[in-house]
PDB file of C-alpha atoms in Angstrom:
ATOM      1  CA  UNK A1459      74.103 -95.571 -20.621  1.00  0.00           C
ATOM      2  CA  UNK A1460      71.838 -95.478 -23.984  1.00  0.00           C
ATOM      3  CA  UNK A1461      68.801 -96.020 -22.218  1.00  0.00           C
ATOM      4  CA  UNK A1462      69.759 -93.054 -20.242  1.00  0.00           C
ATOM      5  CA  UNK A1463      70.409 -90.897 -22.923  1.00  0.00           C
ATOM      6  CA  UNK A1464      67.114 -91.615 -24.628  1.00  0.00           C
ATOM      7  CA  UNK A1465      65.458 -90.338 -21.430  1.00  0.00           C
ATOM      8  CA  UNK A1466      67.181 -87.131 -21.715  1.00  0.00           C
ATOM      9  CA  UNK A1467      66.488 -86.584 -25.143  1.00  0.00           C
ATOM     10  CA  UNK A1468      63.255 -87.312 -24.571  1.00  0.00           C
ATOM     11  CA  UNK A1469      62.656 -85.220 -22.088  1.00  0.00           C
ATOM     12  CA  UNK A1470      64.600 -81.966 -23.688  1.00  0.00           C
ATOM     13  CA  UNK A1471      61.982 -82.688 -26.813  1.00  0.00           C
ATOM     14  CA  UNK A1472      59.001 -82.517 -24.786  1.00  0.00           C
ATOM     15  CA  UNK A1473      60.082 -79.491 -23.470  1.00  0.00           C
ATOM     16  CA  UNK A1474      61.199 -78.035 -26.785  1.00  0.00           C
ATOM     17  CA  UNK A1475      58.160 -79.340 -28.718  1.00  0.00           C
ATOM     18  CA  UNK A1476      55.576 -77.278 -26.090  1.00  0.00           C
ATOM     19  CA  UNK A1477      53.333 -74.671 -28.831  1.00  0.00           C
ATOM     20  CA  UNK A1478      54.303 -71.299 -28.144  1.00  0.00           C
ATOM     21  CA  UNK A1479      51.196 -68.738 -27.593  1.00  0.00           C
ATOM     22  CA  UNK A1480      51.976 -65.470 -29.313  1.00  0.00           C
ATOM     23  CA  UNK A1481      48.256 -64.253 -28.593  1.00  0.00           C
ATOM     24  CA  UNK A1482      48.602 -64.406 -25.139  1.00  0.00           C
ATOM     25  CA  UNK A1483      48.953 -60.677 -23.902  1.00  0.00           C
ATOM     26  CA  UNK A1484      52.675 -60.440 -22.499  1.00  0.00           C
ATOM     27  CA  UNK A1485      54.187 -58.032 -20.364  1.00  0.00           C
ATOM     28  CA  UNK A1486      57.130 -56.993 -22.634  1.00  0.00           C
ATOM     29  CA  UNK A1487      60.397 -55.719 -21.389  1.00  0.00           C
ATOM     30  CA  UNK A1488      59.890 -52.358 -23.556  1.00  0.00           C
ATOM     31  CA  UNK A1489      56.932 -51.496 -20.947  1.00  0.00           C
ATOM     32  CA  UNK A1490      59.091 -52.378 -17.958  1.00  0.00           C
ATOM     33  CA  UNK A1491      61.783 -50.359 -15.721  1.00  0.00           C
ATOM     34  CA  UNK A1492      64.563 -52.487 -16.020  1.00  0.00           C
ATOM     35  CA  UNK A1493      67.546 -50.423 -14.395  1.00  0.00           C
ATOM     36  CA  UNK A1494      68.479 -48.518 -11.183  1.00  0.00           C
ATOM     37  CA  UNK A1495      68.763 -44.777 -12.927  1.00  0.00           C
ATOM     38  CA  UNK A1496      64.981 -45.365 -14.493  1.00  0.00           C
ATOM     39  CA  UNK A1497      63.942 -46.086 -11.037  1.00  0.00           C
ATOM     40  CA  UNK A1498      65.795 -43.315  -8.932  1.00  0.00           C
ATOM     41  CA  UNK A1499      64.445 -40.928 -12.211  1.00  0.00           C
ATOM     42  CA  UNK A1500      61.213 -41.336 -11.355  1.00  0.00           C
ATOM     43  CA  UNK A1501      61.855 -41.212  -7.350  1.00  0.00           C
ATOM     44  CA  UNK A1502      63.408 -37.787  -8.046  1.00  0.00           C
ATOM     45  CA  UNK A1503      61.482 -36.037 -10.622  1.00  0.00           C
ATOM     46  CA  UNK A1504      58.298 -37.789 -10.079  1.00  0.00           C
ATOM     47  CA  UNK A1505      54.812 -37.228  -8.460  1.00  0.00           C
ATOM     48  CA  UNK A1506      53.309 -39.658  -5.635  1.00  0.00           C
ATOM     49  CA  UNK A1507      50.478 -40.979  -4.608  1.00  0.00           C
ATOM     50  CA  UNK A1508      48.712 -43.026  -2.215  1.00  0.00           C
ATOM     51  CA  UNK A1509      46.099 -45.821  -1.454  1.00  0.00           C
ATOM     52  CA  UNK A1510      45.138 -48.271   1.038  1.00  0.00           C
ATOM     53  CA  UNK A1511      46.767 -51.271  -0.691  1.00  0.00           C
ATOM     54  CA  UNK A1512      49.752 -49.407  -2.448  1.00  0.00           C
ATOM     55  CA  UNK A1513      51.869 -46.366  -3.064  1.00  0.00           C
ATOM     56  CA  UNK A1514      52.436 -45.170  -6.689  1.00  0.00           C
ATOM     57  CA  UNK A1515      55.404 -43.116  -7.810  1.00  0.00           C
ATOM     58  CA  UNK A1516      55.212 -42.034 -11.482  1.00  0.00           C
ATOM     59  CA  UNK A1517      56.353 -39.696 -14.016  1.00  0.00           C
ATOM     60  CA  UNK A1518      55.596 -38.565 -17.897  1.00  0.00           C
ATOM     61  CA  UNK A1519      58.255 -40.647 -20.188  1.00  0.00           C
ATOM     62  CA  UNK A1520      57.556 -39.663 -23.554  1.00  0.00           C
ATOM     63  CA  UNK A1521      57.083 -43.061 -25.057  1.00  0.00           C
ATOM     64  CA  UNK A1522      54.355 -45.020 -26.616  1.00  0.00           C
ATOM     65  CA  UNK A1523      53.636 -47.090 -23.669  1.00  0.00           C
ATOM     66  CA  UNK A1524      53.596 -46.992 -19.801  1.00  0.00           C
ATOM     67  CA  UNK A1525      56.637 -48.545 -18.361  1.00  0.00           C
ATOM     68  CA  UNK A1526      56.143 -50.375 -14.734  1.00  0.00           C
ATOM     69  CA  UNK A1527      58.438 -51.271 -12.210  1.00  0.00           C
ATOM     70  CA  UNK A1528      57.874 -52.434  -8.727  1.00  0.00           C
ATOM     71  CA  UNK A1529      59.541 -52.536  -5.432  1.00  0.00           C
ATOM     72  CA  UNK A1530      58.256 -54.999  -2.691  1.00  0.00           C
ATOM     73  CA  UNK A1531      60.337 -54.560   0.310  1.00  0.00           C
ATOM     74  CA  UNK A1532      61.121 -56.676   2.926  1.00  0.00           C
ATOM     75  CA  UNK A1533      58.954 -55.985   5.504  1.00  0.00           C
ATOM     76  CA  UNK A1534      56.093 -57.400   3.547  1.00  0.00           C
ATOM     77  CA  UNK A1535      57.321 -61.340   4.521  1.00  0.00           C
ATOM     78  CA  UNK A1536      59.855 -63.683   3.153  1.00  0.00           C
ATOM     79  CA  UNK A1537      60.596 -64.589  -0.165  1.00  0.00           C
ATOM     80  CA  UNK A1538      57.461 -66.854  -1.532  1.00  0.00           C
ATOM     81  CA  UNK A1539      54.970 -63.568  -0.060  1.00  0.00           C
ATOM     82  CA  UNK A1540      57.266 -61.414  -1.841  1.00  0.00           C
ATOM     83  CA  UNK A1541      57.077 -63.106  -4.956  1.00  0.00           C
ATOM     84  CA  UNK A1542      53.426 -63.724  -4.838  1.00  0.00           C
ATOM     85  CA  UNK A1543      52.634 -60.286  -4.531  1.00  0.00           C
ATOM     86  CA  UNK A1544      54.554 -59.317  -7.748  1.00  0.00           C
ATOM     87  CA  UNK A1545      53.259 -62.111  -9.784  1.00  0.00           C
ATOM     88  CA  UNK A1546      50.065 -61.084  -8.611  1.00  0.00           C
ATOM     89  CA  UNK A1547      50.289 -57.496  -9.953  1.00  0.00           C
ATOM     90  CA  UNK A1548      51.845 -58.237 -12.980  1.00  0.00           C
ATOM     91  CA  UNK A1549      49.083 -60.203 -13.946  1.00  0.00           C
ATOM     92  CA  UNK A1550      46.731 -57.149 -12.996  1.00  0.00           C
ATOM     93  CA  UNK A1551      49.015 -54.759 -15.017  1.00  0.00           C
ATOM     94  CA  UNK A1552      49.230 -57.729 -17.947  1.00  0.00           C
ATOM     95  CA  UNK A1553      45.375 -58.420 -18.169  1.00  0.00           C
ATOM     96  CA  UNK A1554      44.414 -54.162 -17.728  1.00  0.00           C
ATOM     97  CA  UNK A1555      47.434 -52.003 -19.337  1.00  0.00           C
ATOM     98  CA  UNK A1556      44.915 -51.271 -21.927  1.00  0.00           C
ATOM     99  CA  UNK A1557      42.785 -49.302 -19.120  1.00  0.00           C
ATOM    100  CA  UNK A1558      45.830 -47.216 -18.073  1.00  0.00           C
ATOM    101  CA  UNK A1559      47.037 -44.061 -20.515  1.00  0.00           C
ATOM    102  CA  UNK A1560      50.111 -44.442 -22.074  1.00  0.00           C
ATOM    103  CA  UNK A1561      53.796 -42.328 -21.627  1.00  0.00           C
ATOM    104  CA  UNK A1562      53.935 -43.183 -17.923  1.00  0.00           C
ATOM    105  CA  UNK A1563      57.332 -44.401 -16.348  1.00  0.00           C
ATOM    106  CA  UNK A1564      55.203 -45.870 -13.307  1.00  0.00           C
ATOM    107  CA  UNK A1565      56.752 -47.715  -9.720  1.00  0.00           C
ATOM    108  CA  UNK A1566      54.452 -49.315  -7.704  1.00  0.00           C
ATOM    109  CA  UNK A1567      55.248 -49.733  -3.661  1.00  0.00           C
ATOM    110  CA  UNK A1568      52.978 -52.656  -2.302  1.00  0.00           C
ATOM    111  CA  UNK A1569      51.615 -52.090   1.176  1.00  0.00           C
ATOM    112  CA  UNK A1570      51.498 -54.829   3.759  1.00  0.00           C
ATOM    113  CA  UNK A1571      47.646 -55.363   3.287  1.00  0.00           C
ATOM    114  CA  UNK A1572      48.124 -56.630  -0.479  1.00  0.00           C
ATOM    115  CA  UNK A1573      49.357 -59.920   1.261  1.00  0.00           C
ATOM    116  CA  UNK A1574      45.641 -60.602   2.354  1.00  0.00           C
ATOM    117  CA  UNK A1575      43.649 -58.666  -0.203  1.00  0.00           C
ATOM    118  CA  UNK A1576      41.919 -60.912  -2.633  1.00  0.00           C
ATOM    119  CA  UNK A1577      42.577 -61.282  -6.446  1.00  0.00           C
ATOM    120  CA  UNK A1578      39.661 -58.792  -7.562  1.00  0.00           C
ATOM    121  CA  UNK A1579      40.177 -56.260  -4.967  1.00  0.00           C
ATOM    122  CA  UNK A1580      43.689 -55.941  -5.385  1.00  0.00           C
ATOM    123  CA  UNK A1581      43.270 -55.144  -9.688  1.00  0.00           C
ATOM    124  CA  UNK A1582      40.490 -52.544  -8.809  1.00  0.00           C
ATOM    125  CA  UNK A1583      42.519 -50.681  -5.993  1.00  0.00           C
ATOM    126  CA  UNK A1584      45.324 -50.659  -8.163  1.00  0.00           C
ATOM    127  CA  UNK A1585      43.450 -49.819 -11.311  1.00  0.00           C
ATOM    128  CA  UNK A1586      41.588 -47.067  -9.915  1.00  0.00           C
ATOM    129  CA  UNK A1587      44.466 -45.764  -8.327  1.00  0.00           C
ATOM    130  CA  UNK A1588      46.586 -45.696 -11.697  1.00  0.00           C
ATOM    131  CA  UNK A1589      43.677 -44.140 -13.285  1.00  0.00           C
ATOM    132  CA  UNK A1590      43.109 -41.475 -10.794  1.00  0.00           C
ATOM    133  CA  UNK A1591      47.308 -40.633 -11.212  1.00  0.00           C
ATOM    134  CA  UNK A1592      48.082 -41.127 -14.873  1.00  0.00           C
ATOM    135  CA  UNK A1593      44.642 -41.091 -16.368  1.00  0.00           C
ATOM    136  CA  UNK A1594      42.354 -43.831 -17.818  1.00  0.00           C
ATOM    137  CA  UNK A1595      43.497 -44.820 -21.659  1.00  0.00           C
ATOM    138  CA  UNK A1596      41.484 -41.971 -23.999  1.00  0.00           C
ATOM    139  CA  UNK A1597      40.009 -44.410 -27.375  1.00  0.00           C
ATOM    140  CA  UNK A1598      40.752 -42.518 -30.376  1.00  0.00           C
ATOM    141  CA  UNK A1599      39.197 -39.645 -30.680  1.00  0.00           C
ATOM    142  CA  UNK A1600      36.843 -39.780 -34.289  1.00  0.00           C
ATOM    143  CA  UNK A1601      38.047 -37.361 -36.750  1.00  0.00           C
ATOM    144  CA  UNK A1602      36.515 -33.428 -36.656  1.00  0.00           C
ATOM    145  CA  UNK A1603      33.907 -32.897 -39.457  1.00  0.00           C
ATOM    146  CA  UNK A1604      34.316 -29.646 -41.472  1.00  0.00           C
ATOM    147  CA  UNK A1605      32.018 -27.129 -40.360  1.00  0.00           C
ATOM    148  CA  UNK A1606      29.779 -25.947 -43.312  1.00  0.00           C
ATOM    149  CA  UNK A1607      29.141 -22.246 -43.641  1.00  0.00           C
ATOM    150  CA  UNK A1608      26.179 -22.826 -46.120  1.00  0.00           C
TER     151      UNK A1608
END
């Protein structure tokens, strides 16, 4: 029995003792759609749009950020296709939210070719497709020099 616990300790402080990557970029839950009236918002109000690899609904929130959701339906295979094809996006949308403008409630409908699209084809479809809807991220704009009458 003590040998037993000491193998579950053990194992709980490995676990607990892993360092903890703040730098990494996240995907934070203030630039996701987390709830059914955000989603049917944007289905209602919003504007749509099209490409060979997905379908884009989105709409201007007001906010500081973009906000994504996604729907992967059924027909697109069982539950490990289903699952690879969001983690697969939000990886796009993690590494490249800088390239999309911000204030967007965005929901992205993945077509049956994503399954077979490779990595790199898959961000620039979708990035050029969000760019073409929302707009590309503006930089800062430098300030505007005084104009000098003399």
């Amino acid at each position: 029995m003590d040998a037993e616990f000491w193998r579950t300790a053990a194992a709980r402080d490995a676990i607990a003792s892993r360092p903890y990557n703040r730098s990494r970029p996240g995907f934070p839950r203030a630039c996701r759609l987390l709830h059914r009236p955000e989603y049917e918002r944007v289905y209602r109000s919003g504007k749509r749009r099209s490409s060979r690899l997905f379908t884009l609904h989105y709409l201007p929130n007001g906010l500081e950020c973009s906000r994504f959701g996604m729907s992967v339906g059924r027909t697109l295979g069982g539950a490990v296709v289903r699952n690879r094809i969001r983690r697969r996006v939000r990886e796009i949308l993690r590494h490249r939210r800088q390239e999309i403008s911000s204030g967007w409630d965005i929901i992205l409908h993945p077509r049956g070719t994503v399954a077979a699209a490779n990595f790199a084809e898959l961000g620039n479809e979708l990035i050029s497709l969000l760019q073409s809807a929302v707009g590309a991220a503006v930089p800062a704009a430098p300030p505007a020099l005084p104009h000098n009458a003399g």
